[in-house]
Amino acid sequence: MTRTLTREQLLALAEHIENAELNAHEIGKVTNDHPEMTFADAYDVQWEIRRRKEARGNRIVGLKMGLTSWAKMAQMGVQTPIYGFLADYFSVSDGGVVDCSKLIHPKVEAEIGFVTKAPLHGPGCHVGQVLAATDFVVPAVEVIDSRYENFRFDLISVVADNASSTRFITGGRMADSAELDLRTLGVVMEKNGEVVELGAGAAVLGHPASSVAMLANLLAERGEHIPAGTFIMTGGITAAVPVAPGDHITVRYQGLGSVSARFV
Ligand code: OOG
Ligand code: MG
């Protein structure tokens, strides 16, 4: 894994990007100043942001995959799935309120969440292992908020920015993955009572469990794994939908109820 950043540059970038998140202000892409940055550098920055939050007393409550569906890849102009982490204060309760004054330009995504009951290790982790290690699946809505100007980035920049993570909501009914066909599980997203996006689980790498397998394999590149009891969001099934104060979102999941939030 090639690295190009010095320790000082890495620490400075993590502080710069995390401050943009905490203060809700836009920044230029980090690759503008560091065009030579690699994936390994970008994940180093992301893990340093994670370390900063934990040092401040925040807890890490889950992981997420991003850019796992064609709808998302096409929307963002990038074609490689990435991962990020979820901190405790990202969590919003179902039917709750998201305060847009703390965000820059939020968008919402319909996702399927997994919770593991056994650890998953790459390389070579596959869908069968993921399903055997799954405790339950649960509907999830992610609110993403790129810290980059105009929500435009390249893959290296978005990895360093923790895959645009900012808030998430789980709700509906948890289910045994064996009782569902996650590929044909339909989702319908409504914004202010109108259907704006719809899709099915297969949009995520053919089966949302492949997204969890890919996460285990990506983590293995850094000697990390998915511990038992981890909550994982598998990535937006449809394109992300911009939201602003006054909007109300409901996502309906076939057989699993719905998740909703208000934006103020
Ligand atoms: C990157 C994060 C994408 C997803 O579910 O695909 C993501 C972005 O589009 O800003 O969370
Ligand atoms: Mg997402």
PDB file of C-alpha atoms and ligand atoms in Angstrom:
ATOM      1  CA  MET A   1       0.000   0.000   0.000  1.00  0.00           C
ATOM      2  CA  THR A   2       1.644   3.193  -1.200  1.00  0.00           C
ATOM      3  CA  ARG A   3       1.604   6.207   1.060  1.00  0.00           C
ATOM      4  CA  THR A   4       2.688   9.728   0.192  1.00  0.00           C
ATOM      5  CA  LEU A   5       1.647  11.898   3.181  1.00  0.00           C
ATOM      6  CA  THR A   6       4.000  12.728   6.016  1.00  0.00           C
ATOM      7  CA  ARG A   7       2.715  12.228   9.565  1.00  0.00           C
ATOM      8  CA  GLU A   8       2.323  16.032   9.898  1.00  0.00           C
ATOM      9  CA  GLN A   9       0.322  16.284   6.653  1.00  0.00           C
ATOM     10  CA  LEU A  10      -1.909  13.391   7.719  1.00  0.00           C
ATOM     11  CA  LEU A  11      -2.696  14.940  11.113  1.00  0.00           C
ATOM     12  CA  ALA A  12      -3.286  18.375   9.566  1.00  0.00           C
ATOM     13  CA  LEU A  13      -5.680  16.974   6.944  1.00  0.00           C
ATOM     14  CA  ALA A  14      -7.669  15.039   9.544  1.00  0.00           C
ATOM     15  CA  GLU A  15      -8.071  18.176  11.649  1.00  0.00           C
ATOM     16  CA  HIS A  16      -8.983  20.284   8.601  1.00  0.00           C
ATOM     17  CA  ILE A  17     -11.692  17.866   7.381  1.00  0.00           C
ATOM     18  CA  GLU A  18     -13.086  17.127  10.837  1.00  0.00           C
ATOM     19  CA  ASN A  19     -13.358  20.848  11.596  1.00  0.00           C
ATOM     20  CA  ALA A  20     -15.380  21.280   8.399  1.00  0.00           C
ATOM     21  CA  GLU A  21     -17.734  18.570   9.675  1.00  0.00           C
ATOM     22  CA  LEU A  22     -18.000  19.939  13.220  1.00  0.00           C
ATOM     23  CA  ASN A  23     -18.486  23.560  12.091  1.00  0.00           C
ATOM     24  CA  ALA A  24     -20.584  22.718   9.004  1.00  0.00           C
ATOM     25  CA  HIS A  25     -18.506  24.659   6.526  1.00  0.00           C
ATOM     26  CA  GLU A  26     -17.419  23.671   3.024  1.00  0.00           C
ATOM     27  CA  ILE A  27     -13.832  23.015   2.046  1.00  0.00           C
ATOM     28  CA  GLY A  28     -12.023  22.368  -1.242  1.00  0.00           C
ATOM     29  CA  LYS A  29     -11.171  18.789  -2.187  1.00  0.00           C
ATOM     30  CA  VAL A  30      -8.095  17.589  -0.305  1.00  0.00           C
ATOM     31  CA  THR A  31      -6.616  16.292  -3.579  1.00  0.00           C
ATOM     32  CA  ASN A  32      -6.376  19.886  -4.839  1.00  0.00           C
ATOM     33  CA  ASP A  33      -3.454  20.420  -2.431  1.00  0.00           C
ATOM     34  CA  HIS A  34      -2.307  16.769  -2.374  1.00  0.00           C
ATOM     35  CA  PRO A  35      -2.792  15.404  -5.899  1.00  0.00           C
ATOM     36  CA  GLU A  36      -0.433  12.514  -5.185  1.00  0.00           C
ATOM     37  CA  MET A  37      -2.587  11.134  -2.302  1.00  0.00           C
ATOM     38  CA  THR A  38      -3.390   7.411  -2.456  1.00  0.00           C
ATOM     39  CA  PHE A  39      -6.265   5.298  -1.113  1.00  0.00           C
ATOM     40  CA  ALA A  40      -4.071   4.201   1.781  1.00  0.00           C
ATOM     41  CA  ASP A  41      -3.389   7.873   2.640  1.00  0.00           C
ATOM     42  CA  ALA A  42      -7.107   8.670   2.450  1.00  0.00           C
ATOM     43  CA  TYR A  43      -8.060   5.819   4.795  1.00  0.00           C
ATOM     44  CA  ASP A  44      -5.238   6.893   7.133  1.00  0.00           C
ATOM     45  CA  VAL A  45      -6.900  10.335   7.323  1.00  0.00           C
ATOM     46  CA  GLN A  46     -10.329   8.750   7.941  1.00  0.00           C
ATOM     47  CA  TRP A  47      -8.956   6.524  10.727  1.00  0.00           C
ATOM     48  CA  GLU A  48      -7.259   9.549  12.283  1.00  0.00           C
ATOM     49  CA  ILE A  49     -10.606  11.413  12.307  1.00  0.00           C
ATOM     50  CA  ARG A  50     -12.107   8.356  14.002  1.00  0.00           C
ATOM     51  CA  ARG A  51      -9.282   8.365  16.559  1.00  0.00           C
ATOM     52  CA  ARG A  52      -9.854  12.085  17.240  1.00  0.00           C
ATOM     53  CA  LYS A  53     -13.551  11.486  17.961  1.00  0.00           C
ATOM     54  CA  GLU A  54     -12.858   8.551  20.257  1.00  0.00           C
ATOM     55  CA  ALA A  55     -10.209  10.572  22.113  1.00  0.00           C
ATOM     56  CA  ARG A  56     -12.910  13.216  22.678  1.00  0.00           C
ATOM     57  CA  GLY A  57     -15.201  10.602  24.205  1.00  0.00           C
ATOM     58  CA  ASN A  58     -17.407   9.774  21.221  1.00  0.00           C
ATOM     59  CA  ARG A  59     -18.174   6.118  20.658  1.00  0.00           C
ATOM     60  CA  ILE A  60     -18.129   4.357  17.300  1.00  0.00           C
ATOM     61  CA  VAL A  61     -21.541   2.715  16.862  1.00  0.00           C
ATOM     62  CA  GLY A  62     -21.282   1.215  13.403  1.00  0.00           C
ATOM     63  CA  LEU A  63     -19.757   1.079   9.954  1.00  0.00           C
ATOM     64  CA  LYS A  64     -21.085   1.928   6.537  1.00  0.00           C
ATOM     65  CA  MET A  65     -20.442   1.081   2.945  1.00  0.00           C
ATOM     66  CA  GLY A  66     -20.987   3.720   0.273  1.00  0.00           C
ATOM     67  CA  LEU A  67     -21.168   3.874  -3.515  1.00  0.00           C
ATOM     68  CA  THR A  68     -22.379   0.257  -3.680  1.00  0.00           C
ATOM     69  CA  SER A  69     -25.224   0.769  -6.196  1.00  0.00           C
ATOM     70  CA  TRP A  70     -25.154   1.934  -9.815  1.00  0.00           C
ATOM     71  CA  ALA A  71     -27.598   4.685  -8.917  1.00  0.00           C
ATOM     72  CA  LYS A  72     -25.106   6.100  -6.392  1.00  0.00           C
ATOM     73  CA  MET A  73     -22.010   5.523  -8.531  1.00  0.00           C
ATOM     74  CA  ALA A  74     -23.627   7.203 -11.515  1.00  0.00           C
ATOM     75  CA  GLN A  75     -24.871  10.105  -9.389  1.00  0.00           C
ATOM     76  CA  MET A  76     -21.416  10.780  -7.913  1.00  0.00           C
ATOM     77  CA  GLY A  77     -19.347   9.874 -10.989  1.00  0.00           C
ATOM     78  CA  VAL A  78     -17.200   7.289  -9.181  1.00  0.00           C
ATOM     79  CA  GLN A  79     -17.245   3.512  -9.480  1.00  0.00           C
ATOM     80  CA  THR A  80     -15.586   1.989  -6.420  1.00  0.00           C
ATOM     81  CA  PRO A  81     -17.331   1.167  -3.143  1.00  0.00           C
ATOM     82  CA  ILE A  82     -15.822   2.724  -0.008  1.00  0.00           C
ATOM     83  CA  TYR A  83     -16.399   2.500   3.739  1.00  0.00           C
ATOM     84  CA  GLY A  84     -16.746   4.877   6.657  1.00  0.00           C
ATOM     85  CA  PHE A  85     -17.597   4.829  10.357  1.00  0.00           C
ATOM     86  CA  LEU A  86     -20.642   5.968  12.368  1.00  0.00           C
ATOM     87  CA  ALA A  87     -20.177   7.907  15.610  1.00  0.00           C
ATOM     88  CA  ASP A  88     -22.720   7.950  18.447  1.00  0.00           C
ATOM     89  CA  TYR A  89     -23.950  11.486  17.789  1.00  0.00           C
ATOM     90  CA  PHE A  90     -24.823  10.601  14.154  1.00  0.00           C
ATOM     91  CA  SER A  91     -27.819   8.569  15.403  1.00  0.00           C
ATOM     92  CA  VAL A  92     -31.306  10.096  15.096  1.00  0.00           C
ATOM     93  CA  SER A  93     -34.403   8.301  16.352  1.00  0.00           C
ATOM     94  CA  ASP A  94     -37.123   7.152  13.978  1.00  0.00           C
ATOM     95  CA  GLY A  95     -39.599   9.978  13.394  1.00  0.00           C
ATOM     96  CA  GLY A  96     -37.026  12.359  14.841  1.00  0.00           C
ATOM     97  CA  VAL A  97     -35.672  15.704  13.770  1.00  0.00           C
ATOM     98  CA  VAL A  98     -32.489  16.454  11.828  1.00  0.00           C
ATOM     99  CA  ASP A  99     -31.121  19.940  12.460  1.00  0.00           C
ATOM    100  CA  CYS A 100     -29.893  21.249   9.098  1.00  0.00           C
ATOM    101  CA  SER A 101     -28.117  24.198  10.724  1.00  0.00           C
ATOM    102  CA  LYS A 102     -25.446  21.701  11.771  1.00  0.00           C
ATOM    103  CA  LEU A 103     -25.113  20.389   8.205  1.00  0.00           C
ATOM    104  CA  ILE A 104     -23.932  21.822   4.873  1.00  0.00           C
ATOM    105  CA  HIS A 105     -26.027  20.276   2.051  1.00  0.00           C
ATOM    106  CA  PRO A 106     -27.647  17.069   3.339  1.00  0.00           C
ATOM    107  CA  LYS A 107     -29.068  14.282   1.188  1.00  0.00           C
ATOM    108  CA  VAL A 108     -30.910  11.123   2.250  1.00  0.00           C
ATOM    109  CA  GLU A 109     -30.430   7.509   1.181  1.00  0.00           C
ATOM    110  CA  ALA A 110     -32.526   4.343   1.606  1.00  0.00           C
ATOM    111  CA  GLU A 111     -30.363   1.502   2.909  1.00  0.00           C
ATOM    112  CA  ILE A 112     -30.537  -1.945   4.470  1.00  0.00           C
ATOM    113  CA  GLY A 113     -28.714  -2.341   7.783  1.00  0.00           C
ATOM    114  CA  PHE A 114     -27.119  -5.542   9.073  1.00  0.00           C
ATOM    115  CA  VAL A 115     -26.165  -6.454  12.634  1.00  0.00           C
ATOM    116  CA  THR A 116     -23.571  -9.212  13.017  1.00  0.00           C
ATOM    117  CA  LYS A 117     -23.531 -11.925  15.704  1.00  0.00           C
ATOM    118  CA  ALA A 118     -20.074 -13.291  14.809  1.00  0.00           C
ATOM    119  CA  PRO A 119     -16.878 -11.621  13.606  1.00  0.00           C
ATOM    120  CA  LEU A 120     -16.180 -11.414   9.858  1.00  0.00           C
ATOM    121  CA  HIS A 121     -12.628 -11.496   8.550  1.00  0.00           C
ATOM    122  CA  GLY A 122     -11.292 -10.935   5.030  1.00  0.00           C
ATOM    123  CA  PRO A 123      -9.679 -11.552   2.677  1.00  0.00           C
ATOM    124  CA  GLY A 124     -12.020 -13.899   0.863  1.00  0.00           C
ATOM    125  CA  CYS A 125     -15.105 -13.101   2.950  1.00  0.00           C
ATOM    126  CA  HIS A 126     -18.223 -14.016   0.935  1.00  0.00           C
ATOM    127  CA  VAL A 127     -22.002 -13.694   1.053  1.00  0.00           C
ATOM    128  CA  GLY A 128     -22.497 -17.111   2.673  1.00  0.00           C
ATOM    129  CA  GLN A 129     -20.255 -16.213   5.589  1.00  0.00           C
ATOM    130  CA  VAL A 130     -22.007 -12.875   5.952  1.00  0.00           C
ATOM    131  CA  LEU A 131     -25.472 -14.459   6.092  1.00  0.00           C
ATOM    132  CA  ALA A 132     -24.268 -17.059   8.613  1.00  0.00           C
ATOM    133  CA  ALA A 133     -22.841 -14.252  10.781  1.00  0.00           C
ATOM    134  CA  THR A 134     -25.920 -12.001  10.524  1.00  0.00           C
ATOM    135  CA  ASP A 135     -28.005 -11.558  13.663  1.00  0.00           C
ATOM    136  CA  PHE A 136     -30.734  -9.516  11.923  1.00  0.00           C
ATOM    137  CA  VAL A 137     -31.337  -6.940   9.218  1.00  0.00           C
ATOM    138  CA  VAL A 138     -33.082  -3.631   9.826  1.00  0.00           C
ATOM    139  CA  PRO A 139     -34.266  -0.709   7.672  1.00  0.00           C
ATOM    140  CA  ALA A 140     -31.990   2.330   7.748  1.00  0.00           C
ATOM    141  CA  VAL A 141     -31.944   5.814   6.274  1.00  0.00           C
ATOM    142  CA  GLU A 142     -28.630   7.577   5.962  1.00  0.00           C
ATOM    143  CA  VAL A 143     -28.200  11.343   5.858  1.00  0.00           C
ATOM    144  CA  ILE A 144     -24.972  12.156   4.005  1.00  0.00           C
ATOM    145  CA  ASP A 145     -23.309  15.567   3.897  1.00  0.00           C
ATOM    146  CA  SER A 146     -20.095  15.924   1.932  1.00  0.00           C
ATOM    147  CA  ARG A 147     -17.827  18.552   3.401  1.00  0.00           C
ATOM    148  CA  TYR A 148     -16.704  19.399  -0.139  1.00  0.00           C
ATOM    149  CA  GLU A 149     -17.981  22.367  -2.136  1.00  0.00           C
ATOM    150  CA  ASN A 150     -21.077  21.607  -4.219  1.00  0.00           C
ATOM    151  CA  PHE A 151     -21.060  17.980  -2.990  1.00  0.00           C
ATOM    152  CA  ARG A 152     -18.412  17.257  -5.648  1.00  0.00           C
ATOM    153  CA  PHE A 153     -15.409  15.062  -4.965  1.00  0.00           C
ATOM    154  CA  ASP A 154     -13.119  12.325  -6.205  1.00  0.00           C
ATOM    155  CA  LEU A 155     -12.809   8.927  -4.536  1.00  0.00           C
ATOM    156  CA  ILE A 156      -9.673   9.791  -2.533  1.00  0.00           C
ATOM    157  CA  SER A 157     -11.236  12.979  -1.148  1.00  0.00           C
ATOM    158  CA  VAL A 158     -14.508  11.299  -0.115  1.00  0.00           C
ATOM    159  CA  VAL A 159     -12.695   8.455   1.672  1.00  0.00           C
ATOM    160  CA  ALA A 160     -10.718  10.996   3.704  1.00  0.00           C
ATOM    161  CA  ASP A 161     -14.056  12.714   4.521  1.00  0.00           C
ATOM    162  CA  ASN A 162     -15.424   9.522   6.137  1.00  0.00           C
ATOM    163  CA  ALA A 163     -17.584   8.769   3.095  1.00  0.00           C
ATOM    164  CA  SER A 164     -19.737  11.869   3.711  1.00  0.00           C
ATOM    165  CA  SER A 165     -21.196  10.320   6.885  1.00  0.00           C
ATOM    166  CA  THR A 166     -23.235  12.563   9.130  1.00  0.00           C
ATOM    167  CA  ARG A 167     -26.526  11.122  10.478  1.00  0.00           C
ATOM    168  CA  PHE A 168     -28.518   7.876  10.302  1.00  0.00           C
ATOM    169  CA  ILE A 169     -31.923   6.625  11.382  1.00  0.00           C
ATOM    170  CA  THR A 170     -33.001   3.027  11.906  1.00  0.00           C
ATOM    171  CA  GLY A 171     -36.600   1.973  12.306  1.00  0.00           C
ATOM    172  CA  GLY A 172     -39.299  -0.358  11.105  1.00  0.00           C
ATOM    173  CA  ARG A 173     -39.014  -4.014  12.037  1.00  0.00           C
ATOM    174  CA  MET A 174     -35.860  -6.038  12.415  1.00  0.00           C
ATOM    175  CA  ALA A 175     -35.939  -9.365  10.579  1.00  0.00           C
ATOM    176  CA  ASP A 176     -34.073 -12.624  10.225  1.00  0.00           C
ATOM    177  CA  SER A 177     -32.242 -12.461   6.877  1.00  0.00           C
ATOM    178  CA  ALA A 178     -33.288 -16.079   6.177  1.00  0.00           C
ATOM    179  CA  GLU A 179     -36.947 -15.060   6.205  1.00  0.00           C
ATOM    180  CA  LEU A 180     -36.459 -12.449   3.444  1.00  0.00           C
ATOM    181  CA  ASP A 181     -35.185 -12.302  -0.103  1.00  0.00           C
ATOM    182  CA  LEU A 182     -33.090  -9.183   0.307  1.00  0.00           C
ATOM    183  CA  ARG A 183     -32.581  -8.941  -3.473  1.00  0.00           C
ATOM    184  CA  THR A 184     -36.239  -8.398  -4.211  1.00  0.00           C
ATOM    185  CA  LEU A 185     -37.008  -6.378  -1.080  1.00  0.00           C
ATOM    186  CA  GLY A 186     -38.590  -3.188  -2.392  1.00  0.00           C
ATOM    187  CA  VAL A 187     -38.014   0.306  -0.991  1.00  0.00           C
ATOM    188  CA  VAL A 188     -40.008   3.447  -1.738  1.00  0.00           C
ATOM    189  CA  MET A 189     -38.740   6.859  -0.685  1.00  0.00           C
ATOM    190  CA  GLU A 190     -41.229   9.678  -0.196  1.00  0.00           C
ATOM    191  CA  LYS A 191     -40.310  13.316   0.273  1.00  0.00           C
ATOM    192  CA  ASN A 192     -43.143  15.517   1.490  1.00  0.00           C
ATOM    193  CA  GLY A 193     -45.639  12.799   0.593  1.00  0.00           C
ATOM    194  CA  GLU A 194     -44.460  12.272  -2.990  1.00  0.00           C
ATOM    195  CA  VAL A 195     -42.558   9.256  -4.244  1.00  0.00           C
ATOM    196  CA  VAL A 196     -39.078  10.476  -5.262  1.00  0.00           C
ATOM    197  CA  GLU A 197     -37.004   7.272  -5.539  1.00  0.00           C
ATOM    198  CA  LEU A 198     -37.631   3.536  -5.489  1.00  0.00           C
ATOM    199  CA  GLY A 199     -35.624   0.375  -5.873  1.00  0.00           C
ATOM    200  CA  ALA A 200     -34.859  -3.095  -4.550  1.00  0.00           C
ATOM    201  CA  GLY A 201     -32.076  -4.620  -2.484  1.00  0.00           C
ATOM    202  CA  ALA A 202     -30.337  -6.193  -5.492  1.00  0.00           C
ATOM    203  CA  ALA A 203     -29.278  -2.673  -6.531  1.00  0.00           C
ATOM    204  CA  VAL A 204     -26.566  -3.019  -3.863  1.00  0.00           C
ATOM    205  CA  LEU A 205     -23.873  -5.193  -5.453  1.00  0.00           C
ATOM    206  CA  GLY A 206     -26.459  -7.819  -6.452  1.00  0.00           C
ATOM    207  CA  HIS A 207     -27.281  -8.558  -2.790  1.00  0.00           C
ATOM    208  CA  PRO A 208     -26.775  -6.254   0.216  1.00  0.00           C
ATOM    209  CA  ALA A 209     -24.814  -9.024   1.990  1.00  0.00           C
ATOM    210  CA  SER A 210     -22.094  -8.660  -0.687  1.00  0.00           C
ATOM    211  CA  SER A 211     -21.593  -5.144   0.576  1.00  0.00           C
ATOM    212  CA  VAL A 212     -20.860  -6.501   4.078  1.00  0.00           C
ATOM    213  CA  ALA A 213     -18.459  -9.065   2.578  1.00  0.00           C
ATOM    214  CA  MET A 214     -16.686  -6.302   0.682  1.00  0.00           C
ATOM    215  CA  LEU A 215     -16.398  -4.309   3.910  1.00  0.00           C
ATOM    216  CA  ALA A 216     -14.690  -7.244   5.644  1.00  0.00           C
ATOM    217  CA  ASN A 217     -12.323  -7.583   2.681  1.00  0.00           C
ATOM    218  CA  LEU A 218     -11.501  -3.854   2.620  1.00  0.00           C
ATOM    219  CA  LEU A 219     -10.862  -3.838   6.382  1.00  0.00           C
ATOM    220  CA  ALA A 220      -8.551  -6.844   6.019  1.00  0.00           C
ATOM    221  CA  GLU A 221      -6.229  -4.677   3.891  1.00  0.00           C
ATOM    222  CA  ARG A 222      -5.520  -2.784   7.108  1.00  0.00           C
ATOM    223  CA  GLY A 223      -5.460  -5.810   9.393  1.00  0.00           C
ATOM    224  CA  GLU A 224      -8.953  -4.924  10.691  1.00  0.00           C
ATOM    225  CA  HIS A 225     -12.170  -6.975  10.754  1.00  0.00           C
ATOM    226  CA  ILE A 226     -15.891  -6.641  11.526  1.00  0.00           C
ATOM    227  CA  PRO A 227     -16.466  -7.557  15.186  1.00  0.00           C
ATOM    228  CA  ALA A 228     -19.564  -9.436  16.391  1.00  0.00           C
ATOM    229  CA  GLY A 229     -22.406  -7.056  17.211  1.00  0.00           C
ATOM    230  CA  THR A 230     -21.517  -4.479  14.561  1.00  0.00           C
ATOM    231  CA  PHE A 231     -24.233  -2.404  12.894  1.00  0.00           C
ATOM    232  CA  ILE A 232     -23.454  -1.939   9.191  1.00  0.00           C
ATOM    233  CA  MET A 233     -25.267   0.160   6.600  1.00  0.00           C
ATOM    234  CA  THR A 234     -24.815  -1.426   3.170  1.00  0.00           C
ATOM    235  CA  GLY A 235     -25.173   1.658   0.952  1.00  0.00           C
ATOM    236  CA  GLY A 236     -27.875   3.647  -0.813  1.00  0.00           C
ATOM    237  CA  ILE A 237     -30.167   1.549  -3.009  1.00  0.00           C
ATOM    238  CA  THR A 238     -31.266   4.587  -5.045  1.00  0.00           C
ATOM    239  CA  ALA A 239     -29.734   7.961  -5.842  1.00  0.00           C
ATOM    240  CA  ALA A 240     -29.525  10.259  -2.800  1.00  0.00           C
ATOM    241  CA  VAL A 241     -32.226  12.935  -2.440  1.00  0.00           C
ATOM    242  CA  PRO A 242     -31.372  16.496  -1.312  1.00  0.00           C
ATOM    243  CA  VAL A 243     -33.286  17.731   1.745  1.00  0.00           C
ATOM    244  CA  ALA A 244     -33.750  21.186   3.290  1.00  0.00           C
ATOM    245  CA  PRO A 245     -35.464  22.629   6.372  1.00  0.00           C
ATOM    246  CA  GLY A 246     -39.195  21.931   6.193  1.00  0.00           C
ATOM    247  CA  ASP A 247     -38.835  18.622   4.368  1.00  0.00           C
ATOM    248  CA  HIS A 248     -40.189  15.336   5.651  1.00  0.00           C
ATOM    249  CA  ILE A 249     -38.895  11.954   4.480  1.00  0.00           C
ATOM    250  CA  THR A 250     -40.517   8.525   4.779  1.00  0.00           C
ATOM    251  CA  VAL A 251     -38.913   5.384   3.369  1.00  0.00           C
ATOM    252  CA  ARG A 252     -41.129   2.275   3.163  1.00  0.00           C
ATOM    253  CA  TYR A 253     -39.457  -1.147   3.199  1.00  0.00           C
ATOM    254  CA  GLN A 254     -41.397  -4.116   1.864  1.00  0.00           C
ATOM    255  CA  GLY A 255     -42.631  -6.098   4.871  1.00  0.00           C
ATOM    256  CA  LEU A 256     -40.382  -4.228   7.295  1.00  0.00           C
ATOM    257  CA  GLY A 257     -42.288  -1.015   7.961  1.00  0.00           C
ATOM    258  CA  SER A 258     -40.956   2.471   7.430  1.00  0.00           C
ATOM    259  CA  VAL A 259     -38.376   4.976   8.627  1.00  0.00           C
ATOM    260  CA  SER A 260     -39.046   8.690   8.717  1.00  0.00           C
ATOM    261  CA  ALA A 261     -37.478  11.975   9.732  1.00  0.00           C
ATOM    262  CA  ARG A 262     -38.189  15.699   9.632  1.00  0.00           C
ATOM    263  CA  PHE A 263     -35.634  18.303   8.641  1.00  0.00           C
ATOM    264  CA  VAL A 264     -35.641  21.685  10.371  1.00  0.00           C
TER     265      VAL A 264
HETATM  266  C1  OOG B   1     -20.483   9.158  -0.521  1.00  0.00           C
HETATM  267  C2  OOG B   1     -21.200   8.269   0.452  1.00  0.00           C
HETATM  268  C3  OOG B   1     -22.149   7.348  -0.280  1.00  0.00           C
HETATM  269  C4  OOG B   1     -23.863   5.523  -0.056  1.00  0.00           C
HETATM  270  O1  OOG B   1     -24.717   4.961   0.631  1.00  0.00           O
HETATM  271  O2  OOG B   1     -23.680   5.233  -1.247  1.00  0.00           O
HETATM  272  C5  OOG B   1     -23.040   6.563   0.608  1.00  0.00           C
HETATM  273  C6  OOG B   1     -21.378  10.206  -1.104  1.00  0.00           C
HETATM  274  O3  OOG B   1     -22.128   9.911  -2.041  1.00  0.00           O
HETATM  275  O4  OOG B   1     -21.312  11.358  -0.664  1.00  0.00           O
HETATM  276  O5  OOG B   1     -23.178   6.746   1.788  1.00  0.00           O
HETATM  277 MG    MG B   2     -24.987   5.749   2.490  1.00  0.00          MG
END
